[in-house]
Amino acid sequence: MEIPYKIYLSEAEMPRYWYNVRADMQTKPAPLLNPVTGKPMTVEELSGVFCEELVKQELDDDTRFYPIPEDILSFYRMYRPSPLVRAYCLEEKLKTPAKIYYKFEGNNTSGSHKLNSAVAQAYYAKMQGLKGVTTETGAGQWGTALSMACSYFGLDCRVYMVKVSYEQKPFRREVMKVYGASVTPSPSDTTAVGRKILAEHPGTTGSLGCAISEAVETAVSNPGYRYVLGSVLNQVLLHQSVIGVETKIAMDKYGIKPDVIIGCAGGGSNLGGLIAPFMGEKLRGEADYRFVAVEPASCPSLTRGVYAYDFCDTGAVCPLAKMYTLGSDFIPAPNHAGGLRYHGMSPVLSELYHQGMLEAVSVPQTAVFEAAEAFARVEGILPAPESSHAIKAAMDEAIRCRETGEAKTILFGLTGTGYFDLVAYEKFHDRQMDDYVPTDEELARYAAKLPKV
Amino acid sequence: MEIPYKIYLSEAEMPRYWYNVRADMQTKPAPLLNPVTGKPMTVEELSGVFCEELVKQELDDDTRFYPIPEDILSFYRMYRPSPLVRAYCLEEKLKTPAKIYYKFEGNNTSGSHKLNSAVAQAYYAKMQGLKGVTTETGAGQWGTALSMACSYFGLDCRVYMVKVSYEQKPFRREVMKVYGASVTPSPSDTTAVGRKILAEHPGTTGSLGCAISEAVETAVSNPGYRYVLGSVLNQVLLHQSVIGVETKIAMDKYGIKPDVIIGCAGGGSNLGGLIAPFMGEKLRGEADYRFVAVEPASCPSLTRGVYAYDFCDTGAVCPLAKMYTLGSDFIPAPNHAGGLRYHGMSPVLSELYHQGMLEAVSVPQTAVFEAAEAFARVEGILPAPESSHAIKAAMDEAIRCRETGEAKTILFGLTGTGYFDLVAYEKFHDRQMDDYVPTDEELARYAAKLPKV
């Protein structure tokens, strides 16, 4: 069978289930802990914040396959399947014997893979009879995805957007408004925590930690609302497995077996989704693959963090999660790969990394943008800075193949497009990009402040 | 055969030729005239400005099919086939018995259909051994497409960007730079015409007419360079026929016959491409369709213009074309649907309209954005303002079907995405949109200044 340049599954071939990699892990990720009692969070405790079905998914380490509800499948058909592309032009440019494939998740208006989980979370909120959901957003990728999903299901969507992004990145804000979301610059006077912060720090431009706190407060204090999150959580990785399952179906159809699978990793939503079914095979001893997480050198949670319980948010309102972390008040240097600025890493990926099932590398930002531009020029697509971390690592792998003569098959996740990241590209063109890397002393200082569990 | 939600042709099914609708027109479009001699432009005259093969295509009213060169097919495979989508959610929202389909051309980094002709023009420049091409751009859609195509073929790309857009819309400028284009704000001191304008009007923010003049001067005064244009010309409609041919192959495969085909029309590149093979059938008497051109009420060249010879540019350096025109110095009211601000209309479409083969309607801008937002909320895609003119007309047609009970099949062209048009969406949200429509007196004043041929 001739392999097409871009592989699109037919609608009949599209996956009808999500795959829960936890079911195949012998040692499960550590449970979320209640920061007050130090005990695992219960269904009741979590249900005040999250939708019931999502709490179930969050805590379920055993169910291997979750059928995707029909309404979500219908929504997926609006922008899925995403193409699996053979990067012929990139291979030629690198003069590599390697075969490079990428799974492109940017072909939807939200511009990234975030929509895969946004629609699931909105759906379950709707099924529970809720009025709406709240969330926070930094650069706006997650908020955009969620507003699209809420618009489809007729749910109210309240987004707290870090004030500096709200003012300096007005475009994603307007996209969210197109989809009917209410977007509030954070900190705001709409919440107690926001008013407190404004009183203590008048003129503050906000932070993700503060926006999370405002979103959670709004959810728990308004009947019919729950809080939703776009990464890190087990439920998010479950939904994002649609990326990997689709990829695996496509590769199996044409008899392609990747040697190495590469993804950028901030909170882990994309990487966890892409590798899920392949990791399942590895965990069950049915096949072997190398998996590589790529993180920014400025925010190296896997490569230089500590595997410990930590808060998921700077405001410390969320449960404790065991993960590779730099400390919940670690602030990365200005780094425009917004989605990769998170201080921790998905507990699932953290545990897999801890078990040696997953490798990790960190890359400096200027090199990432060089790779992004080289990729754009030959493959056409303008990549998001986050995605470009994976491009950089894939190119490095392909260059090593050129040197060794190995014809490896490399698969990487191209999570999204860079249309809303052109300020960062402009800085790159103007050579004003920041390549700061935290020192060991800095990291040790943050690590010393981790909560004692 | 079950019809998929989104129809993607397989690579084997993709068209391998462009269709030249002029071959089936009994009365051909009027020839371009030399403004000095008043005689038809010769191959020699045009070859100083345009590539040789493109001049041939421009003047060829007889060849029905042009095989698409293999290198262009390879490039097309990077982002084509574009999906033909059944707008189930829009139909449901409108409660219409009509079936609505749209051909979506926005799934590439340039964000629009412009790439279909950009790659062809860059290819022929490369084949002729040229060093590079020059062009002008307003909002930047065409410049972006051309820079991508030039990057692929290793051609120098010099874009003159209207100064006000260069400064106020920096994002497309940066995309062009990612693809290695040099982008000069116009007017500039790099050309004689630019220096003259700067001396006469210091502080001017530029115009498309001035940028065209600078691009043409740069092309003719630099050995190894030619000028290229993204719309209006016959050659552009020829390349854009790939949209219509793909659509027709997909519809024929599933036995779908559109009753009415709708497209936005500025210079006519998208509409001319989309309708081409269907119009061919109508011209040959093999089938009947309704065709509707949708233009902004602020710039109504077909609905309120004059069918006459006019300059293609405000600088009057280009040949005279016979077309529906508002006069080459007509300046539309501020209108953010940038690509539809052109004073004239493709000579091919003008002649077809004159023959009664094509209808035209004009729509006010606020209504266009209302349609755009309604579409985005149910169909997911954030449409470009230009494309949204077609959405508005398609929705109106579907609403009429609801009233009459007719189950018509409506096809429209969704030319691109609105990621770089969020300033316009913001104005819409802030109710600052301009719906100015020129008066009859104004239009008569411009029409009185048309050149005497």
GROMACS .gro file of N, CA and C in nm, chain A residues 347-442:
model
  288
  347PRO      N    1   0.162   1.420   3.687
  347PRO     CA    2   0.201   1.307   3.772
  347PRO      C    3   0.221   1.177   3.694
  348VAL      N    4   0.141   1.154   3.591
  348VAL     CA    5   0.159   1.032   3.511
  348VAL      C    6   0.296   1.032   3.444
  349LEU      N    7   0.329   1.141   3.378
  349LEU     CA    8   0.459   1.147   3.309
  349LEU      C    9   0.573   1.149   3.411
  350SER      N   10   0.551   1.214   3.523
  350SER     CA   11   0.656   1.218   3.626
  350SER      C   12   0.689   1.076   3.673
  351GLU      N   13   0.584   0.996   3.698
  351GLU     CA   14   0.607   0.860   3.744
  351GLU      C   15   0.675   0.775   3.635
  352LEU      N   16   0.633   0.794   3.511
  352LEU     CA   17   0.696   0.718   3.402
  352LEU      C   18   0.843   0.758   3.385
  353TYR      N   19   0.870   0.885   3.402
  353TYR     CA   20   1.009   0.933   3.394
  353TYR      C   21   1.089   0.874   3.510
  354HIS      N   22   1.028   0.874   3.626
  354HIS     CA   23   1.093   0.819   3.745
  354HIS      C   24   1.125   0.671   3.726
  355GLN      N   25   1.037   0.601   3.652
  355GLN     CA   26   1.060   0.458   3.625
  355GLN      C   27   1.159   0.434   3.512
  356GLY      N   28   1.206   0.542   3.448
  356GLY     CA   29   1.301   0.527   3.338
  356GLY      C   30   1.237   0.489   3.205
  357MET      N   31   1.104   0.506   3.196
  357MET     CA   32   1.034   0.471   3.072
  357MET      C   33   1.041   0.584   2.970
  358LEU      N   34   1.084   0.698   3.013
  358LEU     CA   35   1.074   0.822   2.934
  358LEU      C   36   1.204   0.898   2.954
  359GLU      N   37   1.260   0.955   2.846
  359GLU     CA   38   1.377   1.042   2.859
  359GLU      C   39   1.331   1.187   2.859
  360ALA      N   40   1.422   1.276   2.894
  360ALA     CA   41   1.389   1.419   2.886
  360ALA      C   42   1.514   1.498   2.846
  361VAL      N   43   1.493   1.599   2.767
  361VAL     CA   44   1.602   1.692   2.732
  361VAL      C   45   1.548   1.833   2.748
  362SER      N   46   1.639   1.927   2.767
  362SER     CA   47   1.596   2.067   2.769
  362SER      C   48   1.673   2.143   2.662
  363VAL      N   49   1.606   2.242   2.602
  363VAL     CA   50   1.667   2.316   2.491
  363VAL      C   51   1.651   2.466   2.513
  364PRO      N   52   1.754   2.543   2.472
  364PRO     CA   53   1.746   2.688   2.490
  364PRO      C   54   1.657   2.753   2.383
  365GLN      N   55   1.601   2.866   2.417
  365GLN     CA   56   1.496   2.925   2.336
  365GLN      C   57   1.540   2.971   2.196
  366THR      N   58   1.657   3.033   2.186
  366THR     CA   59   1.698   3.081   2.054
  366THR      C   60   1.711   2.965   1.956
  367ALA      N   61   1.769   2.855   2.003
  367ALA     CA   62   1.783   2.736   1.918
  367ALA      C   63   1.646   2.684   1.876
  368VAL      N   64   1.550   2.697   1.965
  368VAL     CA   65   1.413   2.653   1.935
  368VAL      C   66   1.354   2.736   1.821
  369PHE      N   67   1.374   2.867   1.826
  369PHE     CA   68   1.319   2.953   1.720
  369PHE      C   69   1.395   2.933   1.589
  370GLU      N   70   1.523   2.904   1.596
  370GLU     CA   71   1.597   2.872   1.472
  370GLU      C   72   1.537   2.747   1.407
  371ALA      N   73   1.509   2.647   1.490
  371ALA     CA   74   1.447   2.525   1.438
  371ALA      C   75   1.307   2.555   1.382
  372ALA      N   76   1.233   2.639   1.453
  372ALA     CA   77   1.097   2.674   1.410
  372ALA      C   78   1.099   2.739   1.272
  373GLU      N   79   1.191   2.831   1.254
  373GLU     CA   80   1.196   2.903   1.126
  373GLU      C   81   1.242   2.810   1.013
  374ALA      N   82   1.341   2.726   1.043
  374ALA     CA   83   1.386   2.630   0.942
  374ALA      C   84   1.272   2.537   0.901
  375PHE      N   85   1.197   2.491   0.999
  375PHE     CA   86   1.083   2.403   0.973
  375PHE      C   87   0.978   2.474   0.889
  376ALA      N   88   0.943   2.597   0.929
  376ALA     CA   89   0.840   2.672   0.857
  376ALA      C   90   0.878   2.689   0.710
  377ARG      N   91   1.004   2.717   0.685
  377ARG     CA   92   1.044   2.745   0.547
  377ARG      C   93   1.033   2.625   0.456
  378VAL      N   94   1.053   2.506   0.509
  378VAL     CA   95   1.043   2.388   0.421
  378VAL      C   96   0.911   2.313   0.432
  379GLU      N   97   0.850   2.315   0.550
  379GLU     CA   98   0.726   2.238   0.568
  379GLU      C   99   0.600   2.324   0.561
  380GLY      N  100   0.620   2.457   0.551
  380GLY     CA  101   0.505   2.543   0.532
  380GLY      C  102   0.441   2.593   0.660
  381ILE      N  103   0.419   2.505   0.754
  381ILE     CA  104   0.345   2.541   0.876
  381ILE      C  105   0.428   2.631   0.967
  382LEU      N  106   0.365   2.738   1.018
  382LEU     CA  107   0.429   2.825   1.117
  382LEU      C  108   0.402   2.766   1.255
  383PRO      N  109   0.504   2.712   1.320
  383PRO     CA  110   0.477   2.639   1.445
  383PRO      C  111   0.469   2.731   1.566
  384ALA      N  112   0.393   2.689   1.666
  384ALA     CA  113   0.392   2.756   1.796
  384ALA      C  114   0.528   2.736   1.861
  385PRO      N  115   0.570   2.831   1.943
  385PRO     CA  116   0.698   2.814   2.014
  385PRO      C  117   0.702   2.686   2.097
  386GLU      N  118   0.591   2.653   2.161
  386GLU     CA  119   0.588   2.530   2.241
  386GLU      C  120   0.622   2.410   2.153
  387SER      N  121   0.547   2.398   2.043
  387SER     CA  122   0.567   2.285   1.951
  387SER      C  123   0.710   2.280   1.898
  388SER      N  124   0.770   2.397   1.886
  388SER     CA  125   0.902   2.405   1.824
  388SER      C  126   1.010   2.342   1.910
  389HIS      N  127   0.982   2.324   2.038
  389HIS     CA  128   1.076   2.248   2.121
  389HIS      C  129   1.087   2.105   2.069
  390ALA      N  130   0.976   2.048   2.030
  390ALA     CA  131   0.978   1.912   1.975
  390ALA      C  132   1.046   1.909   1.838
  391ILE      N  133   1.022   2.014   1.758
  391ILE     CA  134   1.089   2.023   1.628
  391ILE      C  135   1.240   2.022   1.646
  392LYS      N  136   1.287   2.103   1.741
  392LYS     CA  137   1.431   2.114   1.766
  392LYS      C  138   1.489   1.977   1.803
  393ALA      N  139   1.424   1.907   1.893
  393ALA     CA  140   1.476   1.777   1.936
  393ALA      C  141   1.469   1.674   1.823
  394ALA      N  142   1.363   1.682   1.742
  394ALA     CA  143   1.351   1.588   1.630
  394ALA      C  144   1.460   1.615   1.527
  395MET      N  145   1.487   1.744   1.501
  395MET     CA  146   1.593   1.777   1.407
  395MET      C  147   1.729   1.729   1.459
  396ASP      N  148   1.753   1.747   1.587
  396ASP     CA  149   1.880   1.700   1.645
  396ASP      C  150   1.894   1.549   1.628
  397GLU      N  151   1.785   1.478   1.650
  397GLU     CA  152   1.786   1.332   1.635
  397GLU      C  153   1.815   1.294   1.489
  398ALA      N  154   1.752   1.367   1.397
  398ALA     CA  155   1.772   1.337   1.255
  398ALA      C  156   1.915   1.368   1.211
  399ILE      N  157   1.973   1.470   1.271
  399ILE     CA  158   2.112   1.505   1.238
  399ILE      C  159   2.206   1.397   1.292
  400ARG      N  160   2.176   1.346   1.410
  400ARG     CA  161   2.256   1.234   1.461
  400ARG      C  162   2.245   1.113   1.368
  401CYS      N  163   2.128   1.090   1.311
  401CYS     CA  164   2.112   0.980   1.216
  401CYS      C  165   2.200   1.002   1.092
  402ARG      N  166   2.208   1.127   1.049
  402ARG     CA  167   2.295   1.158   0.934
  402ARG      C  168   2.438   1.119   0.968
  403GLU      N  169   2.478   1.146   1.091
  403GLU     CA  170   2.617   1.117   1.131
  403GLU      C  171   2.642   0.968   1.146
  404THR      N  172   2.543   0.896   1.198
  404THR     CA  173   2.563   0.752   1.220
  404THR      C  174   2.516   0.669   1.101
  405GLY      N  175   2.439   0.730   1.011
  405GLY     CA  176   2.387   0.655   0.897
  405GLY      C  177   2.263   0.573   0.929
  406GLU      N  178   2.210   0.589   1.048
  406GLU     CA  179   2.090   0.511   1.085
  406GLU      C  180   1.964   0.569   1.021
  407ALA      N  181   1.878   0.482   0.967
  407ALA     CA  182   1.753   0.529   0.906
  407ALA      C  183   1.638   0.513   1.004
  408LYS      N  184   1.650   0.581   1.117
  408LYS     CA  185   1.546   0.571   1.219
  408LYS      C  186   1.415   0.635   1.175
  409THR      N  187   1.307   0.590   1.234
  409THR     CA  188   1.178   0.656   1.214
  409THR      C  189   1.148   0.741   1.337
  410ILE      N  190   1.138   0.871   1.312
  410ILE     CA  191   1.117   0.968   1.421
  410ILE      C  192   0.974   1.020   1.411
  411LEU      N  193   0.904   1.020   1.519
  411LEU     CA  194   0.769   1.078   1.524
  411LEU      C  195   0.769   1.190   1.627
  412PHE      N  196   0.717   1.306   1.586
  412PHE     CA  197   0.701   1.409   1.690
  412PHE      C  198   0.564   1.475   1.681
  413GLY      N  199   0.526   1.535   1.793
  413GLY     CA  200   0.397   1.602   1.800
  413GLY      C  201   0.413   1.750   1.767
  414LEU      N  202   0.339   1.794   1.666
  414LEU     CA  203   0.338   1.937   1.634
  414LEU      C  204   0.206   1.991   1.690
  415THR      N  205   0.215   2.046   1.810
  415THR     CA  206   0.092   2.071   1.886
  415THR      C  207   0.010   2.189   1.838
  416GLY      N  208   0.075   2.285   1.771
  416GLY     CA  209  -0.007   2.400   1.732
  416GLY      C  210   0.065   2.501   1.646
  417THR      N  211  -0.010   2.603   1.609
  417THR     CA  212   0.041   2.706   1.521
  417THR      C  213   0.082   2.831   1.599
  418GLY      N  214   0.166   2.912   1.536
  418GLY     CA  215   0.223   3.028   1.603
  418GLY      C  216   0.162   3.162   1.563
  419TYR      N  217   0.038   3.160   1.511
  419TYR     CA  218  -0.020   3.286   1.463
  419TYR      C  219  -0.031   3.392   1.571
  420PHE      N  220  -0.044   3.348   1.696
  420PHE     CA  221  -0.060   3.444   1.805
  420PHE      C  222   0.071   3.461   1.882
  421ASP      N  223   0.180   3.415   1.825
  421ASP     CA  224   0.309   3.422   1.892
  421ASP      C  225   0.408   3.507   1.813
  422LEU      N  226   0.354   3.597   1.731
  422LEU     CA  227   0.446   3.668   1.641
  422LEU      C  228   0.527   3.776   1.712
  423VAL      N  229   0.483   3.816   1.831
  423VAL     CA  230   0.569   3.904   1.910
  423VAL      C  231   0.699   3.831   1.945
  424ALA      N  232   0.688   3.704   1.976
  424ALA     CA  233   0.807   3.624   2.007
  424ALA      C  234   0.895   3.608   1.882
  425TYR      N  235   0.832   3.580   1.768
  425TYR     CA  236   0.910   3.571   1.644
  425TYR      C  237   0.979   3.704   1.614
  426GLU      N  238   0.908   3.814   1.642
  426GLU     CA  239   0.968   3.946   1.618
  426GLU      C  240   1.092   3.964   1.706
  427LYS      N  241   1.083   3.923   1.832
  427LYS     CA  242   1.200   3.934   1.921
  427LYS      C  243   1.315   3.848   1.868
  428PHE      N  244   1.278   3.731   1.817
  428PHE     CA  245   1.381   3.644   1.760
  428PHE      C  246   1.448   3.712   1.640
  429HIS      N  247   1.367   3.771   1.552
  429HIS     CA  248   1.425   3.840   1.436
  429HIS      C  249   1.511   3.959   1.479
  430ASP      N  250   1.468   4.024   1.585
  430ASP     CA  251   1.542   4.142   1.633
  430ASP      C  252   1.654   4.105   1.730
  431ARG      N  253   1.681   3.974   1.742
  431ARG     CA  254   1.786   3.922   1.832
  431ARG      C  255   1.771   3.971   1.975
  432GLN      N  256   1.648   3.973   2.022
  432GLN     CA  257   1.623   4.014   2.161
  432GLN      C  258   1.570   3.898   2.243
  433MET      N  259   1.598   3.778   2.197
  433MET     CA  260   1.547   3.660   2.264
  433MET      C  261   1.629   3.633   2.389
  434ASP      N  262   1.562   3.583   2.491
  434ASP     CA  263   1.626   3.558   2.620
  434ASP      C  264   1.659   3.409   2.632
  435ASP      N  265   1.785   3.377   2.662
  435ASP     CA  266   1.824   3.236   2.680
  435ASP      C  267   1.865   3.206   2.823
  436TYR      N  268   1.808   3.281   2.917
  436TYR     CA  269   1.850   3.263   3.057
  436TYR      C  270   1.817   3.121   3.106
  437VAL      N  271   1.911   3.064   3.179
  437VAL     CA  272   1.893   2.932   3.239
  437VAL      C  273   1.914   2.948   3.390
  438PRO      N  274   1.823   2.896   3.469
  438PRO     CA  275   1.839   2.914   3.615
  438PRO      C  276   1.965   2.843   3.666
  439THR      N  277   2.027   2.900   3.767
  439THR     CA  278   2.146   2.839   3.826
  439THR      C  279   2.104   2.729   3.923
  440ASP      N  280   2.201   2.644   3.959
  440ASP     CA  281   2.173   2.538   4.056
  440ASP      C  282   2.130   2.598   4.190
  441GLU      N  283   2.192   2.710   4.225
  441GLU     CA  284   2.161   2.774   4.354
  441GLU      C  285   2.015   2.819   4.355
  442GLU      N  286   1.973   2.883   4.246
  442GLU     CA  287   1.834   2.926   4.237
  442GLU      C  288   1.739   2.809   4.256
   0.00000   0.00000   0.00000
